[in-house]
CSV table of C-alpha atoms in Angstrom, one decimal:
chain,number,residue,atom,x,y,z
A,21,MET,CA,39.1,-2.5,1.2
A,22,ARG,CA,37.8,0.6,-0.5
A,23,GLN,CA,35.7,-1.6,-2.8
A,24,ILE,CA,34.3,-3.4,0.1
A,25,ILE,CA,33.3,0.0,1.7
A,26,GLY,CA,31.9,1.2,-1.4
A,27,ARG,CA,29.8,-1.7,-2.1
A,28,LEU,CA,28.6,-1.8,1.5
A,29,ILE,CA,27.5,1.8,1.3
A,30,PHE,CA,25.9,1.1,-2.0
A,31,LEU,CA,23.9,-1.7,-0.4
A,32,ILE,CA,22.7,0.2,2.6
A,33,GLY,CA,21.7,3.0,0.3
A,34,THR,CA,19.7,0.7,-1.9
A,35,LEU,CA,18.0,-0.9,1.2
A,36,VAL,CA,17.0,2.7,2.2
A,37,ILE,CA,15.7,3.7,-1.2
A,38,CYS,CA,13.7,0.5,-1.5
A,39,TYR,CA,12.2,1.0,1.9
A,40,PRO,CA,8.8,2.0,0.4
A,41,LEU,CA,8.7,-1.1,-1.7
A,42,TYR,CA,9.2,-3.7,0.9
A,43,ALA,CA,7.3,-1.6,3.6
A,44,GLY,CA,4.4,-1.5,1.0
A,45,ILE,CA,4.6,-5.3,0.5
A,46,PHE,CA,4.6,-5.8,4.4
A,47,ASN,CA,1.6,-3.4,4.8
A,48,HIS,CA,-0.3,-5.0,2.0
A,49,VAL,CA,0.2,-8.5,3.7
A,50,THR,CA,-0.9,-7.1,7.1
A,51,ASP,CA,-4.1,-5.4,5.5
A,52,ASP,CA,-4.9,-8.8,3.9
A,53,ILE,CA,-4.6,-10.8,7.2
A,54,ARG,CA,-6.7,-8.1,9.0
A,55,LEU,CA,-9.4,-8.2,6.5
A,56,ARG,CA,-9.5,-12.1,6.4
A,57,GLN,CA,-9.8,-12.2,10.2
A,58,PHE,CA,-12.6,-9.5,10.0
A,59,ALA,CA,-14.4,-11.5,7.4
A,60,LYS,CA,-14.4,-14.6,9.7
A,61,LYS,CA,-16.6,-12.8,12.3
A,62,SER,CA,-20.0,-14.3,12.8
A,63,GLN,CA,-22.9,-13.0,10.8
A,64,ILE,CA,-24.8,-12.3,13.9
A,65,GLU,CA,-21.9,-10.0,15.1
A,66,GLN,CA,-21.6,-8.3,11.8
A,67,LYS,CA,-25.5,-7.8,11.3
A,68,THR,CA,-25.7,-6.3,14.9
A,69,ARG,CA,-23.0,-3.8,14.2
A,70,LEU,CA,-24.5,-3.1,10.7
A,71,ASP,CA,-27.9,-2.3,12.4
A,72,THR,CA,-26.1,0.2,14.7
A,73,LEU,CA,-24.6,2.0,11.8
A,74,ARG,CA,-27.7,2.2,9.9
A,75,LYS,CA,-29.4,3.8,13.0
A,76,THR,CA,-26.7,6.3,13.1
A,77,ASN,CA,-27.5,7.1,9.4
A,78,GLU,CA,-31.2,7.5,10.3
A,79,GLU,CA,-30.3,10.0,12.8
A,80,MET,CA,-27.9,11.6,10.4
A,81,GLU,CA,-30.7,11.9,7.9
A,82,ARG,CA,-32.9,13.9,10.3
A,83,LYS,CA,-30.1,16.3,11.3
A,84,GLY,CA,-28.2,16.5,8.0
A,85,LEU,CA,-24.4,16.2,7.3
A,86,ASN,CA,-22.2,18.1,9.6
A,87,VAL,CA,-18.5,17.7,8.4
A,88,GLN,CA,-16.7,18.6,11.6
A,89,TYR,CA,-13.1,19.1,10.4
A,90,ASP,CA,-10.6,18.7,7.6
A,91,PRO,CA,-8.7,15.4,8.6
A,92,PHE,CA,-5.5,16.7,6.6
A,93,LYS,CA,-5.0,20.0,8.6
A,94,GLU,CA,-1.6,20.1,10.2
A,95,ASP,CA,-3.0,21.0,13.6
A,96,ALA,CA,-5.6,18.2,13.5
A,97,THR,CA,-5.3,15.9,16.5
A,98,PHE,CA,-7.2,12.7,17.1
A,99,ASP,CA,-7.5,10.2,20.0
A,100,GLU,CA,-5.7,6.9,19.4
A,101,VAL,CA,-8.0,3.9,18.9
A,102,VAL,CA,-7.9,0.0,18.5
A,103,LEU,CA,-7.9,-0.4,14.8
A,104,ASN,CA,-9.8,-3.7,14.8
A,105,GLU,CA,-12.6,-2.2,17.0
A,106,HIS,CA,-13.2,0.5,14.1
A,107,LEU,CA,-12.8,-1.7,11.1
A,108,ILE,CA,-16.0,-2.1,9.1
A,109,GLY,CA,-14.8,-3.5,5.7
A,110,GLU,CA,-12.8,-2.8,2.7
A,111,LEU,CA,-12.8,-0.4,-0.3
A,112,THR,CA,-11.7,-1.7,-3.8
A,113,ILE,CA,-10.9,0.6,-6.7
A,114,PRO,CA,-10.7,-1.8,-9.8
A,115,LYS,CA,-9.2,0.9,-12.1
A,116,LEU,CA,-6.4,1.4,-9.8
A,117,SER,CA,-6.1,-2.2,-8.7
A,118,ALA,CA,-6.2,-0.9,-5.1
A,119,THR,CA,-7.8,-2.5,-2.1
A,120,MET,CA,-7.8,-0.9,1.6
A,121,PRO,CA,-9.5,-1.3,4.9
A,122,VAL,CA,-12.2,1.1,5.7
A,123,PHE,CA,-12.8,2.2,9.4
A,124,ASP,CA,-15.8,3.9,10.8
A,125,THR,CA,-14.1,7.1,12.0
A,126,ILE,CA,-10.8,9.1,11.5
A,127,THR,CA,-7.7,9.3,13.5
A,128,ASN,CA,-4.0,9.7,12.7
A,129,GLN,CA,-3.6,6.0,13.3
A,130,ILE,CA,-6.4,5.0,10.9
A,131,LEU,CA,-5.1,7.5,8.2
A,132,GLU,CA,-1.7,5.6,8.3
A,133,ASN,CA,-3.3,2.2,7.9
A,134,GLY,CA,-6.3,2.8,5.5
A,135,ALA,CA,-9.4,4.9,4.8
A,136,GLY,CA,-11.7,6.4,7.4
A,137,VAL,CA,-15.3,7.8,7.4
A,138,ILE,CA,-15.2,11.5,8.2
A,139,PRO,CA,-17.3,12.2,11.5
A,140,GLY,CA,-20.4,14.1,10.7
A,141,THR,CA,-21.2,12.2,7.5
A,142,SER,CA,-23.2,9.0,6.8
A,143,GLN,CA,-21.7,5.5,7.4
A,144,PRO,CA,-21.2,3.7,4.1
A,145,THR,CA,-24.0,1.1,4.7
A,146,GLY,CA,-26.1,2.2,1.6
A,147,GLY,CA,-29.6,3.6,1.6
A,148,ARG,CA,-31.3,6.6,0.3
A,149,ASN,CA,-30.7,10.0,1.7
A,150,SER,CA,-27.2,9.1,2.7
A,151,HIS,CA,-23.8,10.7,1.9
A,152,SER,CA,-20.7,9.0,3.2
A,153,VAL,CA,-17.3,10.8,3.0
A,154,ILE,CA,-14.3,8.4,3.1
A,155,SER,CA,-10.9,9.8,3.3
A,156,ALA,CA,-7.3,8.6,2.9
A,157,HIS,CA,-3.8,9.8,2.3
A,158,ARG,CA,-2.0,10.2,-1.1
A,159,GLY,CA,1.5,10.9,0.1
A,160,LEU,CA,2.3,7.9,2.3
A,161,ALA,CA,5.7,6.3,1.0
A,162,GLU,CA,4.7,2.9,2.4
A,163,ARG,CA,1.1,2.8,1.4
A,164,GLU,CA,-0.6,3.6,-1.9
A,165,LEU,CA,-4.1,4.2,-0.7
A,166,PHE,CA,-5.7,7.3,-2.6
A,167,ARG,CA,-2.3,8.1,-4.4
A,168,ASP,CA,-3.7,7.7,-7.9
A,169,LEU,CA,-7.3,8.8,-7.1
A,170,ASN,CA,-7.0,11.6,-9.6
A,171,GLN,CA,-6.9,8.9,-12.4
A,172,LEU,CA,-10.5,8.2,-11.8
A,173,LYS,CA,-13.0,9.5,-14.4
A,174,LYS,CA,-16.8,9.7,-14.6
A,175,GLY,CA,-18.3,6.3,-15.1
A,176,ASP,CA,-15.6,4.4,-13.2
A,177,VAL,CA,-16.7,2.2,-10.4
A,178,PHE,CA,-15.5,1.7,-6.8
A,179,ILE,CA,-16.8,-1.1,-4.5
A,180,LEU,CA,-17.3,-1.1,-0.8
A,181,THR,CA,-17.8,-4.3,1.4
A,182,ILE,CA,-19.1,-3.2,4.6
A,183,LEU,CA,-20.0,-5.8,7.3
A,184,GLY,CA,-20.9,-8.5,4.8
A,185,GLU,CA,-22.9,-6.2,2.5
A,186,THR,CA,-21.3,-5.3,-0.9
A,187,LEU,CA,-22.0,-2.0,-2.6
A,188,ALA,CA,-21.0,-0.6,-5.9
A,189,TYR,CA,-20.7,3.2,-6.7
A,190,GLN,CA,-20.3,4.8,-10.1
A,191,VAL,CA,-18.3,8.1,-10.3
A,192,ILE,CA,-20.7,10.9,-11.3
A,193,HIS,CA,-18.4,13.9,-10.8
A,194,LEU,CA,-15.0,15.1,-9.6
A,195,ASP,CA,-14.4,18.4,-7.7
A,196,THR,CA,-11.4,20.2,-6.5
A,197,VAL,CA,-12.0,22.5,-3.6
A,198,LEU,CA,-10.4,24.4,-0.7
A,199,PRO,CA,-10.1,22.6,2.6
A,200,GLU,CA,-12.6,24.9,4.2
A,201,ASP,CA,-15.2,24.4,1.4
A,202,THR,CA,-17.5,21.9,3.0
A,203,GLU,CA,-20.7,23.1,1.4
A,204,VAL,CA,-20.3,20.7,-1.4
A,205,LEU,CA,-20.6,17.8,0.9
A,206,LYS,CA,-24.5,17.3,1.4
A,207,MET,CA,-27.2,15.0,1.2
A,208,GLU,CA,-29.4,14.8,-1.9
A,209,GLU,CA,-33.0,13.5,-1.7
A,210,ASN,CA,-33.5,10.0,-2.6
A,211,ARG,CA,-29.8,9.4,-3.6
A,212,ASP,CA,-27.1,7.0,-2.1
A,213,LEU,CA,-23.8,8.9,-2.5
A,214,VAL,CA,-20.3,8.2,-1.5
A,215,THR,CA,-17.4,10.6,-1.8
A,216,LEU,CA,-13.8,9.7,-1.7
A,217,LEU,CA,-11.7,12.6,-0.3
A,218,THR,CA,-7.9,13.2,-0.4
A,219,CYS,CA,-5.3,16.0,-0.8
A,220,THR,CA,-4.3,17.6,-4.0
A,221,PRO,CA,-2.0,18.4,-5.7
A,222,TYR,CA,0.1,15.5,-4.9
A,223,MET,CA,2.6,16.3,-2.0
A,224,VAL,CA,1.5,20.0,-2.2
A,225,ASN,CA,-1.9,19.5,-0.5
A,226,THR,CA,-3.4,23.0,-0.8
A,227,HIS,CA,-6.7,21.7,-2.0
A,228,ARG,CA,-9.0,18.7,-1.7
A,229,LEU,CA,-10.0,16.2,-4.4
A,230,LEU,CA,-13.5,14.9,-4.1
A,231,VAL,CA,-14.5,11.9,-6.2
A,232,THR,CA,-18.3,11.3,-5.8
A,233,GLY,CA,-20.0,8.1,-6.8
A,234,GLU,CA,-23.7,7.1,-6.8
A,235,ARG,CA,-25.0,3.7,-5.9
A,236,ILE,CA,-25.7,1.3,-8.9
A,237,PRO,CA,-27.3,-2.2,-8.8
A,238,TRP,CA,-24.9,-5.0,-8.2
A,239,ASP,CA,-24.3,-7.8,-10.8
A,240,THR,CA,-22.1,-10.6,-11.7
A,241,THR,CA,-19.9,-8.5,-13.9
A,242,LEU,CA,-19.0,-6.4,-10.9
A,243,THR,CA,-18.0,-9.5,-8.9
A,244,LYS,CA,-15.5,-10.4,-11.6
A,245,THR,CA,-14.3,-6.8,-11.7
A,246,LYS,CA,-13.6,-6.9,-8.0
A,247,ASP,CA,-11.9,-10.3,-8.0
A,248,ALA,CA,-9.7,-9.3,-11.0
A,249,ALA,CA,-8.6,-6.1,-9.3
A,250,LYS,CA,-7.6,-8.1,-6.2
A,251,GLN,CA,-5.7,-10.7,-8.2
A,252,LYS,CA,-3.9,-7.9,-10.1
A,253,SER,CA,-2.9,-6.2,-6.8
A,254,TYR,CA,-1.7,-9.5,-5.3
A,255,LEU,CA,0.3,-10.2,-8.6
A,256,LYS,CA,1.8,-6.7,-8.3
A,257,GLN,CA,2.9,-7.2,-4.8
A,258,ILE,CA,4.4,-10.6,-5.5
A,259,LEU,CA,6.4,-9.2,-8.5
A,260,LEU,CA,7.7,-6.3,-6.3
A,261,PHE,CA,8.7,-8.7,-3.7
A,262,VAL,CA,10.5,-11.1,-6.0
A,263,GLY,CA,12.2,-8.1,-7.7
A,264,VAL,CA,13.3,-6.6,-4.4
A,265,LEU,CA,14.6,-9.9,-3.2
A,266,ILE,CA,16.6,-10.9,-6.1
A,267,GLY,CA,18.2,-7.4,-6.2
A,268,ILE,CA,19.1,-7.7,-2.4
A,269,VAL,CA,20.4,-11.2,-2.9
A,270,ILE,CA,22.7,-10.0,-5.9
A,271,LEU,CA,24.0,-7.1,-3.9
A,272,ILE,CA,24.9,-9.3,-0.9
A,273,ALA,CA,26.5,-11.8,-3.1
A,274,SER,CA,28.6,-9.2,-4.7
A,275,LEU,CA,29.6,-7.9,-1.4
A,276,TRP,CA,30.4,-11.3,0.0
A,277,ARG,CA,32.6,-12.0,-3.2
A,278,GLN,CA,34.5,-8.8,-2.6
A,279,ILE,CA,35.1,-9.7,1.0
A,280,TRP,CA,36.3,-13.2,0.0
A,281,LEU,CA,38.9,-11.8,-2.6
A,282,TYR,CA,40.0,-9.3,0.0
A,283,ARG,CA,40.7,-12.1,2.5
A,284,MET,CA,42.3,-14.2,-0.2
A,285,SER,CA,44.6,-11.2,-1.0
A,286,ARG,CA,45.7,-11.0,2.5
A,287,ARG,CA,46.9,-14.6,2.8
A,288,LYS,CA,50.3,-15.8,2.0
A,289,PHE,CA,51.2,-19.0,0.2
A,290,THR,CA,54.6,-20.6,-0.2
A,291,LEU,CA,55.0,-22.2,-3.6
A,292,VAL,CA,57.9,-24.6,-4.2
A,293,PHE,CA,58.7,-25.7,-7.8
A,294,TYR,CA,61.0,-28.5,-8.6
A,295,ASP,CA,62.7,-29.2,-12.0
A,296,VAL,CA,61.6,-32.8,-12.9
A,297,PRO,CA,62.6,-34.4,-16.0
A,298,LYS,CA,59.8,-34.6,-18.5
A,299,LYS,CA,59.8,-38.5,-18.7
A,300,ARG,CA,59.4,-38.6,-14.9
A,301,CYS,CA,56.7,-36.1,-14.4
A,302,LEU,CA,53.7,-37.7,-12.7
A,303,VAL,CA,51.3,-34.6,-12.8
A,304,ARG,CA,51.0,-32.5,-16.0
A,305,ARG,CA,49.5,-29.2,-17.0
A,306,ILE,CA,49.0,-27.9,-13.5
A,307,ILE,CA,47.4,-24.3,-13.8
A,308,PHE,CA,47.9,-21.8,-11.2
A,309,LYS,CA,45.8,-18.8,-10.8
A,310,TYR,CA,46.8,-15.8,-8.7
A,311,LEU,CA,45.6,-12.2,-7.9
A,312,CYS,CA,47.7,-9.2,-7.3
A,313,ARG,CA,47.0,-6.8,-4.6
A,314,SER,CA,44.6,-4.8,-6.7
A,315,TRP,CA,42.4,-8.1,-6.9
A,316,ILE,CA,42.6,-7.9,-10.6
A,317,ARG,CA,43.7,-11.2,-12.3
A,318,PRO,CA,46.8,-10.5,-14.5
A,319,ARG,CA,46.6,-11.3,-18.0
């Protein structure tokens, strides 16, 4: 019985430890479904919304950026929203094999499900005299998001697909600043900029990591790069799923075998042996296997 309890505890512990893995797989599938449904929206509907965001950027160009708050402050509070109403596209970072939904604003709910545009900055629709700041978490157990953002270097590329428009940005500089230092986030004349913002150091979160990219022309090479990154991400999730599933099946099978052995050890069998002359023996070489109470087969 002790072995059953021990293996049951081990199984439960393994399931708890593996939670980030299967939760991440589930979230990846959920994101993929959400983005596929979003891509099916009519071109007219997407163009109408794209025009609305561009008008917002035109007004932003006249007024300048106004970063209203740090989305990672402990006392930051946001209103809850319907995610699909604020979904505008996806962000792909080929070097990290990462793809995530992008929303047009920031809320706690959005930060738990993807990346969001910080209010007071441009929407990521492209265009000169614009600077969009997109923020996401690093430390969520069940989502990768910007966890490995610090691995990006100058020259790396990230890709935004916003309401049917695909835009590529090349990293031009990385900065580490204090949360209140928003002066570095500003428009630059005739430049199309996007900054990816997250907390740093990892799980300490005393500073903010800013990875700024400038728009570059789109070409077929970038299409292949984007597709390869998505395929690598899918393959990674499939391998994780298969690995976790096999591990759980092995643990459950081991536990079931232990329970079966325990039940067999509690059963009683009556064996009757008769001394039969060798010549009259009808059945020969009968082999009996038995277990003692310790469930160990005696030698």
